Short mmCIF file of C-alpha atoms and ligand atoms in Angstrom, two decimals:
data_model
loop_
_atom_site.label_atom_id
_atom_site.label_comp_id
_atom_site.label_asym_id
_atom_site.label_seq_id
_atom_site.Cartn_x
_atom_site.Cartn_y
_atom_site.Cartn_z
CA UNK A 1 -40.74 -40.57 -120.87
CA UNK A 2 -39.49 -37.06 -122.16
CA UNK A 3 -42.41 -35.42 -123.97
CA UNK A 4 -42.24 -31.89 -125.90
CA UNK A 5 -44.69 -29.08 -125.25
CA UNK A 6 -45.06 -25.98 -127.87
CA UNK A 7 -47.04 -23.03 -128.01
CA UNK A 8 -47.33 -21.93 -130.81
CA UNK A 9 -47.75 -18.54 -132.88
CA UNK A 10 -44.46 -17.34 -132.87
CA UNK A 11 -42.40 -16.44 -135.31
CA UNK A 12 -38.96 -17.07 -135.03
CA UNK A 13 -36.47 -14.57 -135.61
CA UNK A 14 -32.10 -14.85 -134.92
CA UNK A 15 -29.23 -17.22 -136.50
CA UNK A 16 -28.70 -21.02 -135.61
CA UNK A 17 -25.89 -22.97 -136.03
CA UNK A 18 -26.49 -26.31 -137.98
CA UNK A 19 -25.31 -29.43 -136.86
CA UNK A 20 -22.39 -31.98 -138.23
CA UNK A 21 -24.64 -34.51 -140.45
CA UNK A 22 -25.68 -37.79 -139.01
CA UNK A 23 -25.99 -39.70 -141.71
CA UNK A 24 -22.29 -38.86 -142.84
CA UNK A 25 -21.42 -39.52 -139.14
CA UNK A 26 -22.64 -43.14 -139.08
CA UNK A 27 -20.58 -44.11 -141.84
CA UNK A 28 -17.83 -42.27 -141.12
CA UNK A 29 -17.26 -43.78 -137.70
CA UNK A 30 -17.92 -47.23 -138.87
CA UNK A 31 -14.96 -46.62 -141.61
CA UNK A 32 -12.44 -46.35 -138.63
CA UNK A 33 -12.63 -49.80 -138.35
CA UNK A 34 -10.62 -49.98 -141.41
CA UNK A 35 -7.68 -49.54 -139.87
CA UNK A 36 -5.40 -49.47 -136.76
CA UNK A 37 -4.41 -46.08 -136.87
CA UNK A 38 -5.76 -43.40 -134.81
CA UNK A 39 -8.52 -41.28 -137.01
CA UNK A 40 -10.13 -38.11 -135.03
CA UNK A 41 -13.74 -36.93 -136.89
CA UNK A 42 -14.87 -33.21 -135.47
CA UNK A 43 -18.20 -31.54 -136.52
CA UNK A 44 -19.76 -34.63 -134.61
CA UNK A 45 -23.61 -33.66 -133.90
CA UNK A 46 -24.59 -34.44 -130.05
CA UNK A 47 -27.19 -37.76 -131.47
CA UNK A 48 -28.55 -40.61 -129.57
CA UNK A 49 -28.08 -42.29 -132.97
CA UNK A 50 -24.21 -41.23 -132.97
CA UNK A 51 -23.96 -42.53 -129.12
CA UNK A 52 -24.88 -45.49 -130.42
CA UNK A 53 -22.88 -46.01 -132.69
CA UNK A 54 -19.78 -44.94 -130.72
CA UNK A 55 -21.11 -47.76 -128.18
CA UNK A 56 -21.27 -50.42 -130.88
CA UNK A 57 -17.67 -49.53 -131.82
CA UNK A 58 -16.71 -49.60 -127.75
CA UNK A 59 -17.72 -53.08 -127.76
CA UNK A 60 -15.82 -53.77 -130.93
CA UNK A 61 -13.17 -52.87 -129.13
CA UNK A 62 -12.59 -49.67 -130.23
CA UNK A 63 -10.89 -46.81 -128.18
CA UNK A 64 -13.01 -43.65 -128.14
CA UNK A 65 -11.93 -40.15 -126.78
CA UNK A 66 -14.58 -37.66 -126.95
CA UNK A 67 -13.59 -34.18 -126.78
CA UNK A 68 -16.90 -32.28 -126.24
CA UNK A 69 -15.53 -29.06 -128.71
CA UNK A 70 -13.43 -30.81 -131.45
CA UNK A 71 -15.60 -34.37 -131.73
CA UNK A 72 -14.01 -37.92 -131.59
CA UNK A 73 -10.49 -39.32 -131.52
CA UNK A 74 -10.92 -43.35 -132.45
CA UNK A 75 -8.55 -46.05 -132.50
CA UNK A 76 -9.27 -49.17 -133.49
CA UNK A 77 -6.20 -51.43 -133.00
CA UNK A 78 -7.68 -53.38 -130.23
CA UNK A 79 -10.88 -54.16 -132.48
CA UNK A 80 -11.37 -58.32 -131.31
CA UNK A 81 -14.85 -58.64 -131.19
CA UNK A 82 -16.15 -58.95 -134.47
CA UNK A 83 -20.28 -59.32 -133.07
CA UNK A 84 -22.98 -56.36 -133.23
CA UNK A 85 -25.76 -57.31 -130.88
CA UNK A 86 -29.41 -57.28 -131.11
CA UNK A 87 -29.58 -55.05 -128.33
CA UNK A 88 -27.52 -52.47 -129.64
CA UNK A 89 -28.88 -52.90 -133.82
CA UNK A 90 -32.68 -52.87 -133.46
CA UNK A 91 -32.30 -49.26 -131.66
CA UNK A 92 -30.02 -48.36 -134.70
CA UNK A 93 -30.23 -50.14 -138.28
CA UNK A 94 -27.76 -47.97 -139.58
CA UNK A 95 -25.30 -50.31 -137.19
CA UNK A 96 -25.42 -52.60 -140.19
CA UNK A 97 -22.51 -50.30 -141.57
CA UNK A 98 -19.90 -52.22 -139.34
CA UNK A 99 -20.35 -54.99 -141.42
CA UNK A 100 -18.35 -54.41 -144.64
CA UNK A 101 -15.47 -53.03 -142.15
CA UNK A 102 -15.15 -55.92 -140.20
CA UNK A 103 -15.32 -57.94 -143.30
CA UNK A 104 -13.06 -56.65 -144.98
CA UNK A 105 -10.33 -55.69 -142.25
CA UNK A 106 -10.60 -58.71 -140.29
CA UNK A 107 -12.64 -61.63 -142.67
CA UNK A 108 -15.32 -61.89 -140.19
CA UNK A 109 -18.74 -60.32 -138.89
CA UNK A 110 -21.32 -61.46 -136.96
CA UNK A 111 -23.98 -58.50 -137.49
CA UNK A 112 -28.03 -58.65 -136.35
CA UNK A 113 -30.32 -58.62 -138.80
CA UNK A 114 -31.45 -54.85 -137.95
CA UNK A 115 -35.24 -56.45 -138.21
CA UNK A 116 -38.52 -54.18 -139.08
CA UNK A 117 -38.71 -50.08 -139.07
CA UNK A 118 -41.60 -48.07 -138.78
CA UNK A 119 -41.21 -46.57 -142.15
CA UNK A 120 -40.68 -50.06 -143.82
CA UNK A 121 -39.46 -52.91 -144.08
CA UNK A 122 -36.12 -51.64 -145.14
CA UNK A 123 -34.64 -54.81 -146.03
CA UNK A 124 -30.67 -55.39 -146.24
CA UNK A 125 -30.58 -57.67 -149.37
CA UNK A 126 -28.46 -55.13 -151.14
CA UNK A 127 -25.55 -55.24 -148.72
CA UNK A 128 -25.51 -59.33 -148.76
CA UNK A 129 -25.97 -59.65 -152.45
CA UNK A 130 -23.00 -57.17 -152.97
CA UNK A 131 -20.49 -58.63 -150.16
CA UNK A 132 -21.22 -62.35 -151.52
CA UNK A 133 -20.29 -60.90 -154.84
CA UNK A 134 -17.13 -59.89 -153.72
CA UNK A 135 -16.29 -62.96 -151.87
CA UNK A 136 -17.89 -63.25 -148.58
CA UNK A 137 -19.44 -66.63 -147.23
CA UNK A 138 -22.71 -65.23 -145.65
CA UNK A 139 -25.25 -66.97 -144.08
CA UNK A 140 -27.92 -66.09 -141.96
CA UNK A 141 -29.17 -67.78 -138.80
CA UNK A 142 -31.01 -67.29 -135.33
CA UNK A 143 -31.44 -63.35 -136.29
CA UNK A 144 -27.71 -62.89 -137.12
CA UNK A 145 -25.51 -61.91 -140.71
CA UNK A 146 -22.75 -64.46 -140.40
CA UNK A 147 -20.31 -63.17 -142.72
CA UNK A 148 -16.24 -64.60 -143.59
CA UNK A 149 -13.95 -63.64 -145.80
CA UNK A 150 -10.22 -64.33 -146.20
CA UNK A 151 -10.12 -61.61 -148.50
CA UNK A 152 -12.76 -60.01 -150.38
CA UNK A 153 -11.93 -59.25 -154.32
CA UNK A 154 -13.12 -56.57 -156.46
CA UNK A 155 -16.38 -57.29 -157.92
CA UNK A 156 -19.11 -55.80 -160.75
CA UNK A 157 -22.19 -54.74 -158.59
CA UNK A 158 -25.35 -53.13 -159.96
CA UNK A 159 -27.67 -51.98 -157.22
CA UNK A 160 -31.25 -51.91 -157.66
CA UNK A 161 -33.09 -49.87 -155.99
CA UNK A 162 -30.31 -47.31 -155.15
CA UNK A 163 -29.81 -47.79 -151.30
CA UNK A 164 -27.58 -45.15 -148.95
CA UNK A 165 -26.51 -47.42 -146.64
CA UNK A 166 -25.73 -50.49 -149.26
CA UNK A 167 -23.75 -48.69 -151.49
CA UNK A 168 -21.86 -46.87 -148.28
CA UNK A 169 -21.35 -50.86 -146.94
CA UNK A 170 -20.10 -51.65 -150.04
CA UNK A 171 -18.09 -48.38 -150.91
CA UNK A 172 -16.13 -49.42 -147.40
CA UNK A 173 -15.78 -52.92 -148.35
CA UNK A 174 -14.43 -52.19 -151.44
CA UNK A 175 -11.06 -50.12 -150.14
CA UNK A 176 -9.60 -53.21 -149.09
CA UNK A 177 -10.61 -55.83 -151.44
CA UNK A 178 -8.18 -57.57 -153.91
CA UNK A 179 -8.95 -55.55 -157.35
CA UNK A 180 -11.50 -53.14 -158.86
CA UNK A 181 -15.14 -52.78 -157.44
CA UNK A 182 -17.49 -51.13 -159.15
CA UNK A 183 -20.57 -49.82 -157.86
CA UNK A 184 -23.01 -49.18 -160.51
CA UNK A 185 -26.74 -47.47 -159.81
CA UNK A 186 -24.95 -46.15 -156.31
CA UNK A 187 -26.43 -43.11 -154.31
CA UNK A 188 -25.63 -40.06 -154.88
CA UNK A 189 -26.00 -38.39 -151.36
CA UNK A 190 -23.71 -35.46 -150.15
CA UNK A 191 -23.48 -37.92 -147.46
CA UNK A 192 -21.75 -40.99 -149.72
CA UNK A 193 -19.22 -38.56 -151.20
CA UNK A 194 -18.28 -36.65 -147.98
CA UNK A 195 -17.02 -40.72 -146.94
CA UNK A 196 -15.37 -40.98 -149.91
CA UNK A 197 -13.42 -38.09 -149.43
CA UNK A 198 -12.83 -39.43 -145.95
CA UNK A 199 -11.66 -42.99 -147.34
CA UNK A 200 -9.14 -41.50 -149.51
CA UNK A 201 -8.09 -39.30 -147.04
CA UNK A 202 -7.00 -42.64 -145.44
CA UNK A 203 -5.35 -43.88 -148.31
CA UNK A 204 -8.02 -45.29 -150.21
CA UNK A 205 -8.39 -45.29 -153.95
CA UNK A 206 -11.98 -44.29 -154.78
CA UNK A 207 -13.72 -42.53 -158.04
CA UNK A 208 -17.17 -41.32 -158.70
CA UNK A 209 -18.13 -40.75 -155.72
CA UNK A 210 -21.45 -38.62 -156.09
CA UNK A 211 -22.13 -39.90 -159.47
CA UNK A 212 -24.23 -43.03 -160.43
CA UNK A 213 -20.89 -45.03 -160.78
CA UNK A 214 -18.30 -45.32 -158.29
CA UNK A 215 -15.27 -47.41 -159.07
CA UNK A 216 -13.25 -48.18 -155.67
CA UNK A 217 -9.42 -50.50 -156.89
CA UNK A 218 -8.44 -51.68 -153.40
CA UNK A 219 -5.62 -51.10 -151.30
CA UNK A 220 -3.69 -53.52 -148.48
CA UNK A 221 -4.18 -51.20 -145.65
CA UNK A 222 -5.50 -47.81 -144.36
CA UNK A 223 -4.07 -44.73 -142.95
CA UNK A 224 -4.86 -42.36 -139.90
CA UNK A 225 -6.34 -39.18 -140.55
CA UNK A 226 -8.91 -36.34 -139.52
CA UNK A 227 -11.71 -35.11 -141.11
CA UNK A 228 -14.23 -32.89 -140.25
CA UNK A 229 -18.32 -34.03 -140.62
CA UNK A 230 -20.34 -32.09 -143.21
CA UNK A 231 -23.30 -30.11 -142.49
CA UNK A 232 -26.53 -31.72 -141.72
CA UNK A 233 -28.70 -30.87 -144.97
CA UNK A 234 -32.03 -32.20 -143.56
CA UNK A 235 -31.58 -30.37 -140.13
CA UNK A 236 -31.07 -27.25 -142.16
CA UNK A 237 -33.95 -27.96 -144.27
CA UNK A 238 -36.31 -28.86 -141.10
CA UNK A 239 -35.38 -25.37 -139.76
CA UNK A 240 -35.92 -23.76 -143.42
CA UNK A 241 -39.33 -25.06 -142.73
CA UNK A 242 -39.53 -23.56 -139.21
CA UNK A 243 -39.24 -20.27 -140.26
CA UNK A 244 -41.96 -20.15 -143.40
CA UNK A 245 -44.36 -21.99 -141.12
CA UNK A 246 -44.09 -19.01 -138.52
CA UNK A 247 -43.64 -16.31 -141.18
CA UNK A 248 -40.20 -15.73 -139.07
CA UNK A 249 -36.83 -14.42 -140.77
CA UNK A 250 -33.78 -16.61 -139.50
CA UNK A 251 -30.26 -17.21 -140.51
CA UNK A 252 -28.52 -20.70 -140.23
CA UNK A 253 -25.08 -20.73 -140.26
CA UNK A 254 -22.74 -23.70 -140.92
CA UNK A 255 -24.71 -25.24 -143.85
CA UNK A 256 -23.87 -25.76 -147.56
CA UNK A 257 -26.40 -24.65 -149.69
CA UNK A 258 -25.06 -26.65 -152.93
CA UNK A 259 -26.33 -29.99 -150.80
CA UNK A 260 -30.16 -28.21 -150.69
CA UNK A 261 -30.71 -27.32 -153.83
CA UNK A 262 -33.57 -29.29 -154.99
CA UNK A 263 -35.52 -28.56 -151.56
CA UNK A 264 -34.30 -25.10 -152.13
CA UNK A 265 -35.86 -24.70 -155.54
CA UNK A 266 -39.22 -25.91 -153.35
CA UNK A 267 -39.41 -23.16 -150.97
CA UNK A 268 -39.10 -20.69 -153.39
CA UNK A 269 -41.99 -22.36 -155.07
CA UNK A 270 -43.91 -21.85 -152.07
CA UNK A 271 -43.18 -18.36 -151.88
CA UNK A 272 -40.30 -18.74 -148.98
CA UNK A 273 -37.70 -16.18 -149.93
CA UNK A 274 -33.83 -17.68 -149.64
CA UNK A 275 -30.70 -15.45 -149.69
CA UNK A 276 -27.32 -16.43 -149.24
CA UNK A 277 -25.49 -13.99 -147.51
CA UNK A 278 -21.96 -15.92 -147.09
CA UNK A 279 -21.39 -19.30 -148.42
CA UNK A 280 -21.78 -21.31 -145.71
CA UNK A 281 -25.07 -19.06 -144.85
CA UNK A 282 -28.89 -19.11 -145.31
CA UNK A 283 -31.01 -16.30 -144.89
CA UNK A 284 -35.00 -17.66 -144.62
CA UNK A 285 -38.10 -15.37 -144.34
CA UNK A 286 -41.91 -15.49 -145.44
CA UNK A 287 -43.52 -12.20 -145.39
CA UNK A 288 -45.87 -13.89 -147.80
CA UNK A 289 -48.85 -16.55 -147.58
CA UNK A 290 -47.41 -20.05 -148.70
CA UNK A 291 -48.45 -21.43 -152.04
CA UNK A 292 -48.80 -24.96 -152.31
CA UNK A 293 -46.18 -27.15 -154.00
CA UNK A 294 -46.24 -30.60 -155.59
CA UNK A 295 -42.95 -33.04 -155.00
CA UNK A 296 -42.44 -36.21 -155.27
CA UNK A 297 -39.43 -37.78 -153.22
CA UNK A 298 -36.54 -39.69 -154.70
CA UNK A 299 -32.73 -40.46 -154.33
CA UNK A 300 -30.07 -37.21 -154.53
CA UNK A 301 -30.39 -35.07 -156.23
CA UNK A 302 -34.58 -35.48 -156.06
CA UNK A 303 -36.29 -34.30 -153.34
CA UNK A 304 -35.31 -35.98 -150.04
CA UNK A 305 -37.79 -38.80 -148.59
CA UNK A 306 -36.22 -37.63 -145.21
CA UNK A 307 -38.05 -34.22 -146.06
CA UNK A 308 -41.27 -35.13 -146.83
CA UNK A 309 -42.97 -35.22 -143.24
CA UNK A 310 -42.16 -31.43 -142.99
CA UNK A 311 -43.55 -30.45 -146.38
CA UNK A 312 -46.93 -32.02 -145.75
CA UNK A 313 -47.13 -29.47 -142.89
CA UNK A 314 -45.78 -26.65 -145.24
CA UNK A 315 -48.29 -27.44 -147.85
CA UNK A 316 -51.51 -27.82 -145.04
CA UNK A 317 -50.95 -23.95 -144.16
CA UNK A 318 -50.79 -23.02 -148.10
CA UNK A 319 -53.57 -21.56 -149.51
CA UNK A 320 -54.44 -24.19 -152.42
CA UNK A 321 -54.21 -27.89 -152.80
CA UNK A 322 -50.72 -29.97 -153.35
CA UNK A 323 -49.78 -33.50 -153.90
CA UNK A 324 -46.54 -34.86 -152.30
CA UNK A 325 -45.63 -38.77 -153.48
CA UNK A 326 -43.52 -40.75 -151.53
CA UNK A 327 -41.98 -43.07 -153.94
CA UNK A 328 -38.58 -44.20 -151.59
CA UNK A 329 -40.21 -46.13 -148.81
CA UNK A 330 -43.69 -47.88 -148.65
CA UNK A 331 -45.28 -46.46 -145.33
CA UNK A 332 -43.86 -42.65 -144.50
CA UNK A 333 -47.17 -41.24 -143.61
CA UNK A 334 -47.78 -41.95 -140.12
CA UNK A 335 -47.05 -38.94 -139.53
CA UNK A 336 -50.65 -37.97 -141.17
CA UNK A 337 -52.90 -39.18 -138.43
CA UNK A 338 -51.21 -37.08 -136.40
CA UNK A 339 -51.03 -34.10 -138.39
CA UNK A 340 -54.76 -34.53 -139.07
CA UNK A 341 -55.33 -34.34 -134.82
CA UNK A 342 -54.15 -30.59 -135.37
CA UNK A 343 -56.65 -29.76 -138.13
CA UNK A 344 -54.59 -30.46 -141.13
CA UNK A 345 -56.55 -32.10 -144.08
CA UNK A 346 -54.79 -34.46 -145.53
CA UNK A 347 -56.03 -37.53 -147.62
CA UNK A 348 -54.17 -40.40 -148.32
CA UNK A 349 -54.28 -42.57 -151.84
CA UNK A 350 -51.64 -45.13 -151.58
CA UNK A 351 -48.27 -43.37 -151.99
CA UNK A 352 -50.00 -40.43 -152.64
CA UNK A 353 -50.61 -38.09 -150.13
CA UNK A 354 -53.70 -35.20 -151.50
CA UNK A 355 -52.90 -32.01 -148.95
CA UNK A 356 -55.91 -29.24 -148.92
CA UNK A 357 -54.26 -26.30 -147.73
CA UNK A 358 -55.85 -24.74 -143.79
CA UNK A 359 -56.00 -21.36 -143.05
CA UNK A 360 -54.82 -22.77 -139.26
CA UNK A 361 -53.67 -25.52 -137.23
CA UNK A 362 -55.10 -26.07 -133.69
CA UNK A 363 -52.69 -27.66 -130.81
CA UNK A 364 -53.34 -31.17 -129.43
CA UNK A 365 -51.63 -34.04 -128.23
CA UNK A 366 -49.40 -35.87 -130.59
CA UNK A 367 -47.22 -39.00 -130.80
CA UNK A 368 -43.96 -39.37 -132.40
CA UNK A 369 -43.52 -42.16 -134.94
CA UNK A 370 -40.04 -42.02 -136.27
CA UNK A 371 -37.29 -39.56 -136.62
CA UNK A 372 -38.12 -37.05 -139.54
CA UNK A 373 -42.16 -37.64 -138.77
CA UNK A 374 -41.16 -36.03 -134.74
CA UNK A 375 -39.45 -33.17 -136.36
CA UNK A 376 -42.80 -31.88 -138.76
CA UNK A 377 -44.75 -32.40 -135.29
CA UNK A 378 -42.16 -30.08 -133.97
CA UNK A 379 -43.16 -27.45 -136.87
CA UNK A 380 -46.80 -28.33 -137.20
CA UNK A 381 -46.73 -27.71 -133.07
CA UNK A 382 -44.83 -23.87 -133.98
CA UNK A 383 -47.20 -23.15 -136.40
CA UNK A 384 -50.29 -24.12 -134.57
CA UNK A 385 -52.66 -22.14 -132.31
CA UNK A 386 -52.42 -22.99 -128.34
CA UNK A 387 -50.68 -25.99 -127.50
CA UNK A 388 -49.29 -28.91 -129.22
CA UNK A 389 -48.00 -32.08 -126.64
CA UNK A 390 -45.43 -34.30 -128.31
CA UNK A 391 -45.20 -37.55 -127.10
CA UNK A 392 -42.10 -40.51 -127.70
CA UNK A 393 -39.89 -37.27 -128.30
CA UNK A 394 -37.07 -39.94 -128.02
CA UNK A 395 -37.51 -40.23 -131.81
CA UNK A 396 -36.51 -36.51 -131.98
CA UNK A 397 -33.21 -37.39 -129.99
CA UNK A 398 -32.15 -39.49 -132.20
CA UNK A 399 -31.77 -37.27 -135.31
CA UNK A 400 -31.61 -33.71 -134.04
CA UNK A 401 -29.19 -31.97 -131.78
CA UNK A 402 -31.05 -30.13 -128.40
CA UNK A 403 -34.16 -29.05 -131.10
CA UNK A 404 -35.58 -27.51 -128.21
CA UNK A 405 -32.72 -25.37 -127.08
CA UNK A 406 -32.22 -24.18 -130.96
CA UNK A 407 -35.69 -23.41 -131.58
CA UNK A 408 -36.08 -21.46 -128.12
CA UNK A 409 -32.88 -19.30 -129.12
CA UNK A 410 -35.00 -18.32 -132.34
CA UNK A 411 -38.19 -17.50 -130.09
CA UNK A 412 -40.01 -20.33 -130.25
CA UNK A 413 -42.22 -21.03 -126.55
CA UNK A 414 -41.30 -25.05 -126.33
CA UNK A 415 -39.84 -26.97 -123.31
CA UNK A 416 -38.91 -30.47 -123.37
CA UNK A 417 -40.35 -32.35 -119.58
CA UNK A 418 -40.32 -35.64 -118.38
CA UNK A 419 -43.45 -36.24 -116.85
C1 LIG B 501 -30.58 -43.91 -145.51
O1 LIG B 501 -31.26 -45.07 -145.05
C2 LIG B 501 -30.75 -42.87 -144.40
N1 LIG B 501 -30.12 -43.37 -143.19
C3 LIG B 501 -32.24 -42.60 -144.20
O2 LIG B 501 -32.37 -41.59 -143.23
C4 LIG B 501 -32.83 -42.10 -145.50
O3 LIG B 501 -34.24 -41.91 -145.31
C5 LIG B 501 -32.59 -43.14 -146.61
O4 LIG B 501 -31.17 -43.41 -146.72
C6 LIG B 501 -33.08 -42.67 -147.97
O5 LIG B 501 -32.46 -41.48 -148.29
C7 LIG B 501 -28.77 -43.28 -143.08
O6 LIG B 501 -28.08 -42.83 -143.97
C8 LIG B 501 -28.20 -43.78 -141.79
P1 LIG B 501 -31.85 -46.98 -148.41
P2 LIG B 501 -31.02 -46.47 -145.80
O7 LIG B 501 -31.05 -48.22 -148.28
O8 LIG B 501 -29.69 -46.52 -146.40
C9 LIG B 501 -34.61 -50.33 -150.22
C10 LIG B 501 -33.06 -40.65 -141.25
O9 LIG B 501 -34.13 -40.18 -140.96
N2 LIG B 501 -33.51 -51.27 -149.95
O10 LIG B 501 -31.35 -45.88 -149.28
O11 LIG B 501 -31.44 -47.56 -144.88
C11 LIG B 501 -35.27 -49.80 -148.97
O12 LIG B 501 -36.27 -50.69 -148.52
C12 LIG B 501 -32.99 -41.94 -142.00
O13 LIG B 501 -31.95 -40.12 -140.98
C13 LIG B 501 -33.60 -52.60 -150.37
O14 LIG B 501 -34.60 -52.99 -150.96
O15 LIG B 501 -32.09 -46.37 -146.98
C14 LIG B 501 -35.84 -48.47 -149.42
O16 LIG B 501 -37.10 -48.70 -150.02
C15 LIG B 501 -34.36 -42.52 -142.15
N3 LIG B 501 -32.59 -53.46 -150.10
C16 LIG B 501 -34.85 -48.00 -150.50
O17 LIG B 501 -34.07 -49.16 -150.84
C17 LIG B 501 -31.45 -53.05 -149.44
O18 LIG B 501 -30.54 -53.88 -149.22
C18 LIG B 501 -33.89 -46.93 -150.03
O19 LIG B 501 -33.34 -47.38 -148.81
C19 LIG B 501 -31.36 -51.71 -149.01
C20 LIG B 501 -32.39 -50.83 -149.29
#
């Protein structure tokens, strides 16, 4: 089992490039099973989670060529399995996004119920309510989502509370459905409009995307085309992070800024200085101490729940005391017992977590809970004195591209061994 060792007490200094976004890549791959035509996706990030999902698609039926440099070529005009396994689902829930797809291409899906998660229960309600509405027969049995559909119509769909994933299922549904959907209370993510741009790319008729209202009239089939994966916002953000909790100076490269503005607004808060030297450029350094900040997380454009792991280490190495409220998902603090085991004080109410700034962290041995918890052991680890052990990196794998290798480039004294 891979573990992660850091030393810390450097600060990191040099440019990274940021990585295509998974959670635009998930759905984007799983909307190439809307038609039979070849689609090619570059900007694909190197993700156990994207592996994953390419596998899922393989046994779909898919045909995948990967070219290392320029990302996937996909053609799905074999597609005659119509089942996502267990196996394959409970190491990804986000493989619940082949369901609308092979619902409404082919009337059928046969999807496992992607079960518990460490940050919740993350139920999939949403997604069934919205597909029966729209025409599907669903019913669920022995762990699966049984779903059938001759043809799915356009249907009026409010969701409550405003899901990602559901309104992407439905969003993909939607482009092939007899009549107008429309998505009411739907996400807002840089992530949901960047597949909306992809879907009409393909032919599909979509508007809204990015607002709370997203009105989809559907189409009889889908085109080929390319398109190229946005920038990973969170990864960008995680490294933001890196380089106040170090007091480094660092420039990522590949990002868009206009997706981070919220956290942005943050880290200036804190006393991070951000300068944007091109475009598609951030410039992050911290000469100063950090001052604590309050947030509370929430869908785009609030702050990001996917965030909130690495501002609870920000805010234990400010001088003052913060509050950060989780308000998306009902238990995204594991990550506290271990940050406590490196000296950070931080006190728990309910969805409240009370942070008392530390004027230092002290290395230890960790364990990784889930994805975007791994990553602020990463920072709390770079920031810490002596030597931090991160155990179940696998977590890490999943959501960030060779962390290791990027944060070495900037410095950083971590190696990745499987002892
Ligand atoms: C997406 O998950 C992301 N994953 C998550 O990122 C992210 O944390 C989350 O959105 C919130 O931004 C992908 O995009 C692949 P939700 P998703 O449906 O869609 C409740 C990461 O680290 N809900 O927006 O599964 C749910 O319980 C991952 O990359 C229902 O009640 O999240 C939660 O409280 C972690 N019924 C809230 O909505 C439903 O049918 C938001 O969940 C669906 C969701």
């Amino acid at each position: 089992m891979d573990k992660i060792i850091v030393r810390g007490g450097h600060a990191l200094r040099g440019t990274i490039p940021i990585s295509g976004a998974k959670n635009a890549t998930l759905p984007a791959l799983a909307a190439t099973l809307l038609t039979g035509e070849r689609v090619h996706l570059s900007n694909i990030p190197h993700l156990k989670d994207v592996t994953t999902m390419l596998e899922l698609l393989g046994q779909h039926g898919a045909a995948i060529t990967v070219d290392e440099r320029l990302g996937v070529e996909i053609n799905n005009s074999g597609v005659n399995n119509f089942r996502a396994p267990y196996d394959l689902v409970r190491t990804m829930r986000a493989s619940i996004l082949v369901m609308g797809p092979l619902l409404a291409r082919h009337g059928m899906a046969e999807i496992s119920l992607p079960g518990g998660c460490a940050i919740g229960s993350r139920p999939v309600n949403l997604h069934i309510e919205g597909l029966r509405k729209m025409g599907a027969d669903i019913s669920l049995d022995e762990g699966y989502i049984r779903a059938k559909a001759d043809r799915l119509h356009g249907a009026h769909i409010f969701l409550n509370p405003v899901t990602v994933t559901g309104t992407e299922n439905l969003l993909m549904a939607a482009t092939l459905a007899k009549g107008r959907t429309t998505l009411e209370n739907a996400a807002k993510e840089p992530e949901v409009s960047d597949l909306a741009v992809f879907l009409n790319k393909m032919g599909a008729r979509i508007q809204g995307a990015g607002t709370s209202t997203i009105i989809i009239d559907g189409v009889d089939e889908l085109h080929g085309t390319q398109h190229r994966i946005i920038p990973d916002r969170i990864e960008t953000a995680t490294f933001m992070v890196a380089a106040a909790v170090t007091h480094g100076d660092i420039l990522l490269t590949n990002v868009d800024p206009d997706a981070l503005e919220t956290p942005i607004q943050k880290l200036r808060d804190a006393g991070i200085l951000v300068e944007f030297p091109e475009p598609d450029r951030i410039r992050v350094y911290c000469p100063n101490p950090l001052k604590p900040v309050d947030l509370e997380t929430s869908p785009y454009p609030g702050f990001p729940t996917d965030l909130q792991a690495q501002m609870l280490v920000l805010n234990s190495l400010a001088k003052g005391v913060s509050q950060i409220t989780e308000t998306v998902f009902e238990n995204r603090f594991m990550h506290v017992s271990e940050l406590q085991r490196l000296g950070a004080d931080i006190r728990i109410n309910g969805n409240m977590a009370e942070v008392h700034g530390v004027n230092s962290l002290l290395g230890a041995p960790v364990m990784a809970t889930d994805l975007r918890a791994s990553a602020s052991l990463v920072l709390a680890g770079l920031a810490a004195h002596g030597s931090t052990t991160i155990s179940r990196v696998y977590h890490i794998d999943r959501g960030y591209e060779r962390i290791e290798e990027k944060l070495q480039a900037l410095g950083a004294d971590i190696q990745r061994t499987n002892s």
